[in-house]
Amino acid sequence: MQRVRKSGILLHPTSLPGPGGIGSFGSATRHFIDFLHRSGQTLWQVLPLGYTSYGNSPYMCYSAFAGNPLLIDLQQLVEEGDLTAVPLPDDLSSDRVDYQQVIDTKLGVLHTAAAAFFAGGRTVRMDEFWHFCDTTPWLHDFALFMALKELYPGMSWSDWPEEIARREPAVLEKVSEDLGSRIGELKYQQWQFFRQWREVREYAIRQGVEIFGDIPIFIAYDSCDVWANPHLFHLDKGGRPTVVAGVPPDYFSKTGQLWGNPLYDWDAMAQEGYAWWIERVRSSLDLYDLIRIDHFRGFAACWEVPYGEKTAINGRWVPGPGEALFSALSAALGDLPIVAEDLGHITPDVEALRDRFSFPGMKILQFAFGSGPNNPYLPHNHVCSSVVYTGTHDNDTTLGWFSSLSAREKKMVLRYLDCTADGIVWSLIRTALASVADTVVLPLQDLLELPAEFRMNMPGIAGGNWSWRFGKNALTAKLAKRLLELTEIYGRARTL
């Protein structure tokens, strides 16, 4: 079978320009897709689109299924009649996302829109809404969970009244009635999120662009999923984790990383035929054409740390579900368009699991230099079944990365790329596109040659992440032409 070479851009929708203090599914989304089209790109990679919780990280959400209502385009609600105008303050930041300010203002506007929608009586849109409610199995639990989060502010679900935490049916029925109005508003938000994203995806398809999504392997403890399915996680009788996720000490950290996510009870998952994971991947395939699974090595074995530990030192490797999970997913869903995030401590069993299902792995060029010519991230060691990045959302920008290197390391990079320091960013982009790997994804920050302060995330730092936005005039015709020329040279451009 002939291999298809393709390339695209990594950009989370929150980073799009426009009014409202945060990127949305509005006109700027279409303009970005148009830019991808003009520059010959066929992929748009996004971070998880979930309803973010503490820290605003798309990798820490209240649900593995629900969407982030902050991405809803309010102008479309005006056009549909749910709003008479977009009443947002003029002082919302345009270059960084001030999440608290956006949450305080935008969710209030969505409250107003929902009230107008429900006051409108029986309409075609209302029928569409009720069809969404009736055919979305996770929706009611999620809306109830979020309404309860508001009723008991600042409390984890395990600290709610015991009969609610334990989900006694009669009690849940009663609180659902009591909170019915708010639950309806939350369902309205999810309906608008998914219908607007569906329109974005349809527009991308017409422009020859596939959406490349992202699934975190683990989920947040204080999430609807754990509250609704406690038997699928390692929890004690009080509903608190007995063990949590992390990674062991290594060269980068003497104490490892303590993530704190609850760990799956894979035996319980297997007894149910991995139904929860099947529905999770099925719902993701409704959103995306291709999916990256974060921390893929956790399916072979994960680092299990006893709950209450202050660091990840006292953990142990515990086997994951391995082939059984992906065989179940394949049987239920067919071919799996999955990319394995195989970075970090990768052992032969992880590689065997990845290769057993022909999942491409990842190659990060910023990791390629400094350990000799056998480094697997160096382009001359790449394999076709890979996705190459200059850097990911967790990396510095290429300009910031290069600036942080020692004089010796800079010399090594420049010798390999055969370029000068002034041309480092586009030389690394060219090197990525020239790779034998089938797929290349470039962070937009690198295409714009931005320095370190414009990176998306600084792992291990609690504040200030996920907030970068680009300017409305950044995607120029000159930039599109430059990217298109390189994409065509290396056989990655689709036919315009």
Tab-separated table of C-alpha atoms in Angstrom:
chain	number	residue	atom	x	y	z
A	1	MET	CA	0.000	0.000	0.000
A	2	GLN	CA	1.332	3.419	-0.936
A	3	ARG	CA	2.160	5.541	2.089
A	4	VAL	CA	0.652	9.009	2.368
A	5	ARG	CA	2.893	11.858	3.473
A	6	LYS	CA	1.067	14.670	5.233
A	7	SER	CA	1.662	17.581	7.579
A	8	GLY	CA	-0.253	19.996	9.741
A	9	ILE	CA	-0.230	22.487	12.571
A	10	LEU	CA	-0.641	22.108	16.324
A	11	LEU	CA	-2.936	24.795	17.724
A	12	HIS	CA	-5.477	24.589	20.520
A	13	PRO	CA	-8.736	26.498	19.821
A	14	THR	CA	-8.270	28.605	22.961
A	15	SER	CA	-5.285	30.208	21.188
A	16	LEU	CA	-7.348	31.516	18.273
A	17	PRO	CA	-7.802	35.299	18.010
A	18	GLY	CA	-11.080	37.146	18.307
A	19	PRO	CA	-13.351	38.776	20.900
A	20	GLY	CA	-14.395	37.286	24.212
A	21	GLY	CA	-10.993	36.788	25.826
A	22	ILE	CA	-10.523	33.235	24.497
A	23	GLY	CA	-10.535	31.466	21.150
A	24	SER	CA	-13.854	29.965	20.105
A	25	PHE	CA	-15.571	28.017	17.331
A	26	GLY	CA	-16.403	31.256	15.509
A	27	SER	CA	-15.095	32.868	12.351
A	28	ALA	CA	-11.441	32.742	13.446
A	29	THR	CA	-11.680	28.930	13.394
A	30	ARG	CA	-12.727	28.990	9.741
A	31	HIS	CA	-9.981	31.482	8.930
A	32	PHE	CA	-7.408	29.177	10.499
A	33	ILE	CA	-8.714	26.216	8.507
A	34	ASP	CA	-8.512	28.390	5.384
A	35	PHE	CA	-4.870	29.083	6.237
A	36	LEU	CA	-4.213	25.353	6.528
A	37	HIS	CA	-5.831	24.913	3.112
A	38	ARG	CA	-3.758	27.675	1.496
A	39	SER	CA	-0.516	26.371	2.953
A	40	GLY	CA	-1.096	22.812	1.751
A	41	GLN	CA	-1.670	21.311	5.204
A	42	THR	CA	-4.016	18.400	5.802
A	43	LEU	CA	-3.980	18.158	9.610
A	44	TRP	CA	-5.080	20.378	12.458
A	45	GLN	CA	-3.956	18.969	15.798
A	46	VAL	CA	-5.787	20.165	18.907
A	47	LEU	CA	-5.351	19.448	22.604
A	48	PRO	CA	-8.225	17.746	24.486
A	49	LEU	CA	-11.447	19.756	24.127
A	50	GLY	CA	-12.843	18.792	27.533
A	51	TYR	CA	-14.420	20.853	30.296
A	52	THR	CA	-11.302	21.918	32.182
A	53	SER	CA	-11.121	21.930	35.956
A	54	TYR	CA	-8.397	23.181	38.296
A	55	GLY	CA	-5.505	24.902	36.556
A	56	ASN	CA	-7.415	25.152	33.250
A	57	SER	CA	-5.418	22.250	31.846
A	58	PRO	CA	-7.080	20.370	28.976
A	59	TYR	CA	-5.466	17.266	30.485
A	60	MET	CA	-7.398	17.673	33.752
A	61	CYS	CA	-11.136	17.786	33.090
A	62	TYR	CA	-14.418	17.240	34.906
A	63	SER	CA	-15.398	14.646	32.313
A	64	ALA	CA	-13.789	12.404	29.721
A	65	PHE	CA	-16.770	13.092	27.443
A	66	ALA	CA	-18.072	16.644	27.949
A	67	GLY	CA	-16.867	19.644	25.944
A	68	ASN	CA	-15.523	22.985	27.163
A	69	PRO	CA	-18.336	25.584	26.998
A	70	LEU	CA	-15.783	28.429	26.962
A	71	LEU	CA	-15.165	27.487	23.306
A	72	ILE	CA	-18.766	28.155	22.263
A	73	ASP	CA	-19.101	30.971	19.715
A	74	LEU	CA	-21.485	33.512	21.232
A	75	GLN	CA	-22.061	35.312	17.941
A	76	GLN	CA	-23.721	32.176	16.589
A	77	LEU	CA	-26.103	32.258	19.558
A	78	VAL	CA	-27.014	35.798	18.546
A	79	GLU	CA	-27.693	34.659	14.990
A	80	GLU	CA	-29.896	31.830	16.283
A	81	GLY	CA	-31.870	34.176	18.543
A	82	ASP	CA	-30.734	32.950	21.963
A	83	LEU	CA	-28.907	36.251	22.556
A	84	THR	CA	-29.772	39.748	21.393
A	85	ALA	CA	-26.099	40.793	21.577
A	86	VAL	CA	-22.771	39.565	22.950
A	87	PRO	CA	-22.564	41.468	26.266
A	88	LEU	CA	-18.887	40.951	27.092
A	89	PRO	CA	-16.618	43.668	28.520
A	90	ASP	CA	-14.209	45.389	26.161
A	91	ASP	CA	-11.202	44.910	28.440
A	92	LEU	CA	-10.890	41.127	27.963
A	93	SER	CA	-7.306	40.266	27.022
A	94	SER	CA	-6.605	39.548	23.371
A	95	ASP	CA	-3.076	38.100	23.693
A	96	ARG	CA	-3.481	35.890	26.789
A	97	VAL	CA	-6.458	34.032	28.221
A	98	ASP	CA	-7.440	35.360	31.652
A	99	TYR	CA	-9.408	32.247	32.562
A	100	GLN	CA	-11.090	33.542	35.673
A	101	GLN	CA	-12.280	36.642	33.875
A	102	VAL	CA	-13.508	34.600	30.905
A	103	ILE	CA	-15.291	32.102	33.166
A	104	ASP	CA	-16.965	34.857	35.168
A	105	THR	CA	-18.268	36.601	32.053
A	106	LYS	CA	-18.880	33.926	29.413
A	107	LEU	CA	-20.681	31.410	31.601
A	108	GLY	CA	-23.028	34.184	32.678
A	109	VAL	CA	-23.823	34.957	29.050
A	110	LEU	CA	-24.454	31.264	28.383
A	111	HIS	CA	-26.885	31.274	31.315
A	112	THR	CA	-28.799	34.095	29.631
A	113	ALA	CA	-28.784	32.281	26.286
A	114	ALA	CA	-30.089	29.047	27.819
A	115	ALA	CA	-32.923	30.888	29.578
A	116	ALA	CA	-33.989	32.481	26.286
A	117	PHE	CA	-33.778	29.150	24.483
A	118	PHE	CA	-36.017	27.344	26.986
A	119	ALA	CA	-38.480	30.243	27.006
A	120	GLY	CA	-38.911	29.931	23.248
A	121	GLY	CA	-41.249	26.953	23.375
A	122	ARG	CA	-41.403	23.994	20.991
A	123	THR	CA	-39.231	24.578	17.913
A	124	VAL	CA	-37.146	22.508	15.513
A	125	ARG	CA	-34.088	23.487	17.540
A	126	MET	CA	-35.815	22.362	20.730
A	127	ASP	CA	-36.516	18.981	19.144
A	128	GLU	CA	-32.874	18.777	18.140
A	129	PHE	CA	-31.857	19.574	21.717
A	130	TRP	CA	-34.057	16.857	23.190
A	131	HIS	CA	-32.766	14.356	20.649
A	132	PHE	CA	-29.225	15.208	21.788
A	133	CYS	CA	-30.242	14.658	25.423
A	134	ASP	CA	-31.923	11.340	24.647
A	135	THR	CA	-28.988	9.971	22.621
A	136	THR	CA	-26.070	11.131	24.799
A	137	PRO	CA	-25.740	8.530	27.571
A	138	TRP	CA	-23.232	10.401	29.743
A	139	LEU	CA	-25.028	13.756	29.610
A	140	HIS	CA	-27.363	13.628	32.593
A	141	ASP	CA	-24.728	12.328	35.011
A	142	PHE	CA	-22.376	15.076	33.872
A	143	ALA	CA	-24.933	17.885	34.155
A	144	LEU	CA	-26.003	16.653	37.584
A	145	PHE	CA	-22.360	16.405	38.680
A	146	MET	CA	-21.625	19.990	37.631
A	147	ALA	CA	-24.824	21.268	39.277
A	148	LEU	CA	-23.767	19.523	42.488
A	149	LYS	CA	-20.300	21.064	42.202
A	150	GLU	CA	-22.035	24.454	42.290
A	151	LEU	CA	-24.272	23.404	45.181
A	152	TYR	CA	-21.244	22.265	47.209
A	153	PRO	CA	-18.558	24.738	46.081
A	154	GLY	CA	-14.939	23.851	46.709
A	155	MET	CA	-15.767	20.273	47.693
A	156	SER	CA	-14.678	17.067	45.998
A	157	TRP	CA	-17.530	14.657	45.231
A	158	SER	CA	-16.353	12.289	47.985
A	159	ASP	CA	-17.037	15.069	50.526
A	160	TRP	CA	-20.654	15.561	49.425
A	161	PRO	CA	-23.428	14.114	51.605
A	162	GLU	CA	-22.854	10.375	51.748
A	163	GLU	CA	-26.099	9.424	50.017
A	164	ILE	CA	-25.160	11.643	47.048
A	165	ALA	CA	-21.529	10.559	46.950
A	166	ARG	CA	-22.689	6.948	46.927
A	167	ARG	CA	-25.307	7.704	44.268
A	168	GLU	CA	-28.372	6.329	46.030
A	169	PRO	CA	-30.993	6.237	43.224
A	170	ALA	CA	-33.883	7.817	45.119
A	171	VAL	CA	-31.667	10.645	46.339
A	172	LEU	CA	-30.251	11.311	42.862
A	173	GLU	CA	-33.764	11.426	41.453
A	174	LYS	CA	-34.752	13.995	44.079
A	175	VAL	CA	-31.706	16.265	43.584
A	176	SER	CA	-32.157	16.004	39.809
A	177	GLU	CA	-35.643	17.423	40.251
A	178	ASP	CA	-34.460	20.129	42.652
A	179	LEU	CA	-31.622	21.180	40.330
A	180	GLY	CA	-33.589	20.633	37.142
A	181	SER	CA	-33.327	24.184	35.816
A	182	ARG	CA	-29.557	24.336	36.202
A	183	ILE	CA	-29.157	20.819	34.790
A	184	GLY	CA	-31.087	21.944	31.715
A	185	GLU	CA	-28.735	24.907	31.244
A	186	LEU	CA	-25.673	22.664	31.471
A	187	LYS	CA	-27.176	20.292	28.906
A	188	TYR	CA	-27.839	23.282	26.644
A	189	GLN	CA	-24.145	24.230	26.873
A	190	GLN	CA	-23.100	20.739	25.829
A	191	TRP	CA	-25.587	20.687	22.965
A	192	GLN	CA	-24.228	23.979	21.645
A	193	PHE	CA	-20.629	22.848	22.060
A	194	PHE	CA	-21.088	19.639	20.077
A	195	ARG	CA	-23.245	21.097	17.330
A	196	GLN	CA	-20.797	23.980	16.807
A	197	TRP	CA	-17.787	21.645	16.765
A	198	ARG	CA	-19.582	19.394	14.286
A	199	GLU	CA	-19.954	22.392	11.967
A	200	VAL	CA	-16.250	23.198	12.372
A	201	ARG	CA	-15.298	19.645	11.523
A	202	GLU	CA	-17.582	19.610	8.468
A	203	TYR	CA	-15.973	22.842	7.276
A	204	ALA	CA	-12.519	21.306	7.762
A	205	ILE	CA	-13.525	18.260	5.715
A	206	ARG	CA	-14.633	20.511	2.850
A	207	GLN	CA	-11.213	22.201	2.985
A	208	GLY	CA	-9.364	18.890	2.932
A	209	VAL	CA	-8.260	19.129	6.575
A	210	GLU	CA	-8.444	16.297	9.105
A	211	ILE	CA	-8.785	16.983	12.829
A	212	PHE	CA	-6.118	15.324	14.974
A	213	GLY	CA	-7.388	15.011	18.546
A	214	ASP	CA	-5.928	14.000	21.893
A	215	ILE	CA	-7.000	11.642	24.707
A	216	PRO	CA	-5.282	11.777	28.108
A	217	ILE	CA	-4.824	8.233	29.412
A	218	PHE	CA	-5.830	9.215	32.948
A	219	ILE	CA	-8.698	11.344	34.186
A	220	ALA	CA	-9.159	13.648	37.154
A	221	TYR	CA	-10.264	12.178	40.481
A	222	ASP	CA	-12.792	14.958	41.014
A	223	SER	CA	-14.641	14.123	37.824
A	224	CYS	CA	-18.028	12.854	36.812
A	225	ASP	CA	-16.452	9.664	35.482
A	226	VAL	CA	-15.024	8.583	38.845
A	227	TRP	CA	-18.170	9.627	40.748
A	228	ALA	CA	-20.422	7.727	38.329
A	229	ASN	CA	-18.155	4.659	37.983
A	230	PRO	CA	-16.237	4.208	41.266
A	231	HIS	CA	-16.016	0.443	40.741
A	232	LEU	CA	-13.744	1.004	37.735
A	233	PHE	CA	-11.030	2.685	39.841
A	234	HIS	CA	-8.858	1.761	42.795
A	235	LEU	CA	-10.789	3.521	45.561
A	236	ASP	CA	-11.313	2.763	49.246
A	237	LYS	CA	-14.702	2.396	50.948
A	238	GLY	CA	-14.860	6.162	51.418
A	239	GLY	CA	-14.407	6.746	47.713
A	240	ARG	CA	-10.839	8.047	47.924
A	241	PRO	CA	-7.961	6.667	45.826
A	242	THR	CA	-5.773	3.935	47.273
A	243	VAL	CA	-3.109	4.458	44.586
A	244	VAL	CA	-2.442	7.256	42.103
A	245	ALA	CA	-0.528	7.787	38.876
A	246	GLY	CA	2.939	9.227	38.363
A	247	VAL	CA	6.306	8.544	36.803
A	248	PRO	CA	9.422	7.330	38.619
A	249	PRO	CA	12.566	9.330	39.427
A	250	ASP	CA	14.785	9.894	36.418
A	251	TYR	CA	17.468	12.185	35.037
A	252	PHE	CA	15.057	15.106	35.039
A	253	SER	CA	13.598	14.652	38.536
A	254	LYS	CA	15.097	12.955	41.590
A	255	THR	CA	11.640	12.455	43.084
A	256	GLY	CA	9.738	11.593	39.919
A	257	GLN	CA	6.404	13.174	39.051
A	258	LEU	CA	3.348	12.659	41.228
A	259	TRP	CA	0.340	13.296	38.968
A	260	GLY	CA	-2.288	12.188	41.463
A	261	ASN	CA	-4.833	10.747	39.000
A	262	PRO	CA	-6.761	7.706	40.238
A	263	LEU	CA	-5.711	4.454	38.597
A	264	TYR	CA	-8.054	2.191	36.677
A	265	ASP	CA	-9.030	-1.183	38.066
A	266	TRP	CA	-8.240	-3.000	34.841
A	267	ASP	CA	-9.703	-6.285	36.134
A	268	ALA	CA	-13.030	-4.563	36.686
A	269	MET	CA	-12.757	-2.914	33.280
A	270	ALA	CA	-12.103	-6.309	31.670
A	271	GLN	CA	-15.137	-7.866	33.386
A	272	GLU	CA	-17.289	-5.245	31.631
A	273	GLY	CA	-15.591	-5.829	28.280
A	274	TYR	CA	-13.779	-2.479	28.527
A	275	ALA	CA	-17.123	-0.812	27.795
A	276	TRP	CA	-16.132	2.523	29.372
A	277	TRP	CA	-13.003	2.771	27.203
A	278	ILE	CA	-14.895	1.704	24.103
A	279	GLU	CA	-17.407	4.510	24.632
A	280	ARG	CA	-14.609	6.960	25.344
A	281	VAL	CA	-12.801	6.191	22.108
A	282	ARG	CA	-16.080	6.007	20.166
A	283	SER	CA	-17.051	9.491	21.334
A	284	SER	CA	-13.578	10.784	20.422
A	285	LEU	CA	-13.905	9.362	16.924
A	286	ASP	CA	-17.111	11.383	16.599
A	287	LEU	CA	-14.987	14.486	17.215
A	288	TYR	CA	-11.739	13.676	15.434
A	289	ASP	CA	-10.315	11.871	12.415
A	290	LEU	CA	-7.126	10.825	14.213
A	291	ILE	CA	-6.354	10.505	17.940
A	292	ARG	CA	-3.166	10.800	19.960
A	293	ILE	CA	-3.286	8.862	23.232
A	294	ASP	CA	-1.213	10.551	25.896
A	295	HIS	CA	1.169	8.427	28.054
A	296	PHE	CA	0.659	5.335	25.925
A	297	ARG	CA	3.234	3.427	27.976
A	298	GLY	CA	0.680	3.283	30.810
A	299	PHE	CA	-1.256	0.639	28.888
A	300	ALA	CA	1.753	-1.693	29.124
A	301	ALA	CA	2.616	-0.751	32.708
A	302	CYS	CA	2.106	2.339	34.841
A	303	TRP	CA	3.888	3.755	37.862
A	304	GLU	CA	1.596	3.189	40.851
A	305	VAL	CA	2.143	5.359	43.930
A	306	PRO	CA	0.338	4.818	47.270
A	307	TYR	CA	-2.167	7.587	47.939
A	308	GLY	CA	-0.846	10.156	50.404
A	309	GLU	CA	2.798	9.997	49.305
A	310	LYS	CA	4.408	13.410	48.866
A	311	THR	CA	6.589	12.309	45.940
A	312	ALA	CA	6.607	9.519	43.340
A	313	ILE	CA	9.696	7.804	44.780
A	314	ASN	CA	7.853	5.001	46.563
A	315	GLY	CA	5.989	3.708	43.545
A	316	ARG	CA	6.126	0.502	41.542
A	317	TRP	CA	5.478	-0.636	37.987
A	318	VAL	CA	2.121	-2.369	37.653
A	319	PRO	CA	1.021	-4.118	34.436
A	320	GLY	CA	-1.684	-2.472	32.344
A	321	PRO	CA	-4.296	-4.137	30.155
A	322	GLY	CA	-1.968	-4.362	27.166
A	323	GLU	CA	-3.249	-6.135	24.085
A	324	ALA	CA	-6.605	-7.058	25.636
A	325	LEU	CA	-7.842	-3.462	25.702
A	326	PHE	CA	-6.894	-2.636	22.128
A	327	SER	CA	-8.248	-5.943	20.849
A	328	ALA	CA	-11.582	-5.043	22.464
A	329	LEU	CA	-11.450	-1.556	20.974
A	330	SER	CA	-10.662	-2.960	17.512
A	331	ALA	CA	-13.455	-5.523	17.732
A	332	ALA	CA	-15.975	-2.817	18.650
A	333	LEU	CA	-14.753	0.079	16.508
A	334	GLY	CA	-12.729	-1.387	13.630
A	335	ASP	CA	-9.436	0.130	12.539
A	336	LEU	CA	-8.108	2.489	15.200
A	337	PRO	CA	-6.620	5.753	13.874
A	338	ILE	CA	-4.430	6.151	16.961
A	339	VAL	CA	-1.013	7.741	17.470
A	340	ALA	CA	0.868	6.484	20.520
A	341	GLU	CA	2.568	9.128	22.654
A	342	ASP	CA	5.596	6.938	23.302
A	343	LEU	CA	7.893	9.485	24.928
A	344	GLY	CA	9.793	9.039	28.171
A	345	HIS	CA	10.733	5.693	29.733
A	346	ILE	CA	9.897	3.333	26.869
A	347	THR	CA	10.593	-0.372	27.287
A	348	PRO	CA	10.354	-3.252	24.784
A	349	ASP	CA	6.868	-4.216	25.975
A	350	VAL	CA	5.605	-0.706	25.182
A	351	GLU	CA	7.115	-0.834	21.698
A	352	ALA	CA	5.681	-4.307	21.139
A	353	LEU	CA	2.181	-3.130	22.106
A	354	ARG	CA	2.465	-0.084	19.846
A	355	ASP	CA	3.722	-2.138	16.910
A	356	ARG	CA	1.231	-4.978	17.446
A	357	PHE	CA	-1.545	-2.573	16.440
A	358	SER	CA	0.553	-0.561	13.958
A	359	PHE	CA	0.173	2.667	15.914
A	360	PRO	CA	2.631	5.381	14.821
A	361	GLY	CA	4.889	6.736	17.561
A	362	MET	CA	6.221	10.261	18.084
A	363	LYS	CA	9.595	11.858	17.300
A	364	ILE	CA	10.461	15.202	18.895
A	365	LEU	CA	13.343	17.046	17.231
A	366	GLN	CA	14.142	19.034	20.348
A	367	PHE	CA	15.049	15.695	21.979
A	368	ALA	CA	17.326	14.651	19.111
A	369	PHE	CA	20.590	16.362	19.958
A	370	GLY	CA	23.184	15.730	22.617
A	371	SER	CA	23.518	11.936	22.818
A	372	GLY	CA	25.265	10.975	19.609
A	373	PRO	CA	24.278	9.749	16.148
A	374	ASN	CA	22.181	6.810	17.419
A	375	ASN	CA	19.610	9.040	19.087
A	376	PRO	CA	16.240	7.756	17.730
A	377	TYR	CA	14.885	11.303	17.448
A	378	LEU	CA	17.545	12.344	14.950
A	379	PRO	CA	15.978	12.512	11.482
A	380	HIS	CA	18.349	9.980	9.928
A	381	ASN	CA	17.006	7.410	12.424
A	382	HIS	CA	13.306	8.097	11.833
A	383	VAL	CA	10.914	5.422	10.581
A	384	CYS	CA	7.926	5.919	8.306
A	385	SER	CA	5.353	5.018	10.946
A	386	SER	CA	5.988	8.131	13.039
A	387	VAL	CA	4.675	11.607	13.685
A	388	VAL	CA	7.491	14.163	13.809
A	389	TYR	CA	7.289	17.393	15.799
A	390	THR	CA	9.755	20.213	16.283
A	391	GLY	CA	8.199	20.335	19.761
A	392	THR	CA	4.865	19.657	21.450
A	393	HIS	CA	2.617	21.702	23.733
A	394	ASP	CA	4.879	20.691	26.653
A	395	ASN	CA	8.074	21.859	24.934
A	396	ASP	CA	9.570	25.302	24.715
A	397	THR	CA	9.222	27.036	21.387
A	398	THR	CA	12.085	26.163	19.042
A	399	LEU	CA	13.543	29.642	19.422
A	400	GLY	CA	13.296	29.423	23.208
A	401	TRP	CA	14.755	25.916	23.244
A	402	PHE	CA	17.740	26.865	21.108
A	403	SER	CA	18.403	29.981	23.173
A	404	SER	CA	18.569	27.851	26.334
A	405	LEU	CA	21.260	25.484	25.001
A	406	SER	CA	24.915	25.687	25.948
A	407	ALA	CA	27.428	26.928	23.385
A	408	ARG	CA	28.551	23.338	22.792
A	409	GLU	CA	25.001	22.108	22.257
A	410	LYS	CA	24.187	24.981	19.912
A	411	LYS	CA	27.240	24.150	17.820
A	412	MET	CA	26.138	20.518	17.573
A	413	VAL	CA	22.631	21.497	16.435
A	414	LEU	CA	23.885	23.978	13.855
A	415	ARG	CA	26.345	21.459	12.439
A	416	TYR	CA	23.640	18.842	12.025
A	417	LEU	CA	21.156	21.244	10.452
A	418	ASP	CA	23.872	23.015	8.441
A	419	CYS	CA	22.483	26.452	9.244
A	420	THR	CA	23.219	29.609	11.207
A	421	ALA	CA	21.652	30.595	14.512
A	422	ASP	CA	19.501	33.204	12.753
A	423	GLY	CA	17.874	30.496	10.641
A	424	ILE	CA	17.439	27.865	13.351
A	425	VAL	CA	13.617	27.827	13.477
A	426	TRP	CA	12.895	27.330	9.788
A	427	SER	CA	15.861	24.964	9.422
A	428	LEU	CA	14.305	22.719	12.064
A	429	ILE	CA	10.924	23.026	10.326
A	430	ARG	CA	12.522	22.065	7.005
A	431	THR	CA	14.266	19.111	8.667
A	432	ALA	CA	10.958	17.894	10.101
A	433	LEU	CA	9.199	18.125	6.745
A	434	ALA	CA	12.092	16.332	5.042
A	435	SER	CA	11.878	13.363	7.412
A	436	VAL	CA	10.990	9.928	6.081
A	437	ALA	CA	8.175	9.890	8.654
A	438	ASP	CA	4.690	9.830	7.160
A	439	THR	CA	3.368	12.683	9.285
A	440	VAL	CA	4.729	16.005	10.541
A	441	VAL	CA	3.019	18.417	12.931
A	442	LEU	CA	4.397	21.896	13.613
A	443	PRO	CA	3.369	24.118	16.542
A	444	LEU	CA	2.091	27.449	15.267
A	445	GLN	CA	4.494	29.238	17.612
A	446	ASP	CA	7.390	27.850	15.586
A	447	LEU	CA	5.918	28.938	12.270
A	448	LEU	CA	5.625	32.422	13.789
A	449	GLU	CA	9.222	32.170	15.166
A	450	LEU	CA	8.129	33.079	18.675
A	451	PRO	CA	10.418	33.071	21.745
A	452	ALA	CA	10.012	31.158	25.001
A	453	GLU	CA	7.397	33.386	26.632
A	454	PHE	CA	4.852	32.220	24.043
A	455	ARG	CA	5.029	28.512	24.861
A	456	MET	CA	1.767	26.758	25.702
A	457	ASN	CA	2.704	24.836	28.833
A	458	MET	CA	5.535	24.648	31.344
A	459	PRO	CA	5.228	21.182	32.986
A	460	GLY	CA	5.541	21.315	36.756
A	461	ILE	CA	4.532	24.990	36.942
A	462	ALA	CA	1.015	25.520	38.278
A	463	GLY	CA	0.089	28.953	36.918
A	464	GLY	CA	0.221	30.835	33.654
A	465	ASN	CA	-0.146	27.868	31.315
A	466	TRP	CA	-2.567	27.235	28.448
A	467	SER	CA	-3.148	30.952	27.935
A	468	TRP	CA	-1.232	31.907	24.762
A	469	ARG	CA	-3.195	33.453	21.874
A	470	PHE	CA	-1.945	34.661	18.512
A	471	GLY	CA	-2.835	37.950	16.834
A	472	LYS	CA	-5.500	38.299	14.168
A	473	ASN	CA	-2.968	39.411	11.528
A	474	ALA	CA	-0.405	36.657	12.162
A	475	LEU	CA	-1.487	34.237	9.421
A	476	THR	CA	-0.206	36.141	6.422
A	477	ALA	CA	-0.214	35.172	2.769
A	478	LYS	CA	3.597	35.277	2.890
A	479	LEU	CA	3.670	32.703	5.699
A	480	ALA	CA	1.216	30.443	3.874
A	481	LYS	CA	3.318	30.619	0.711
A	482	ARG	CA	6.538	29.812	2.567
A	483	LEU	CA	5.015	26.798	4.297
A	484	LEU	CA	3.343	25.586	1.099
A	485	GLU	CA	6.619	25.669	-0.825
A	486	LEU	CA	8.408	23.492	1.748
A	487	THR	CA	5.415	21.178	2.038
A	488	GLU	CA	5.399	20.674	-1.735
A	489	ILE	CA	9.163	20.122	-1.914
A	490	TYR	CA	8.944	17.243	0.543
A	491	GLY	CA	5.841	15.659	-0.929
A	492	ARG	CA	3.383	16.458	1.852
A	493	ALA	CA	1.055	18.962	0.189
A	494	ARG	CA	-2.393	17.944	-0.870
A	495	THR	CA	-3.576	19.076	-4.275
A	496	LEU	CA	-4.928	22.625	-4.045
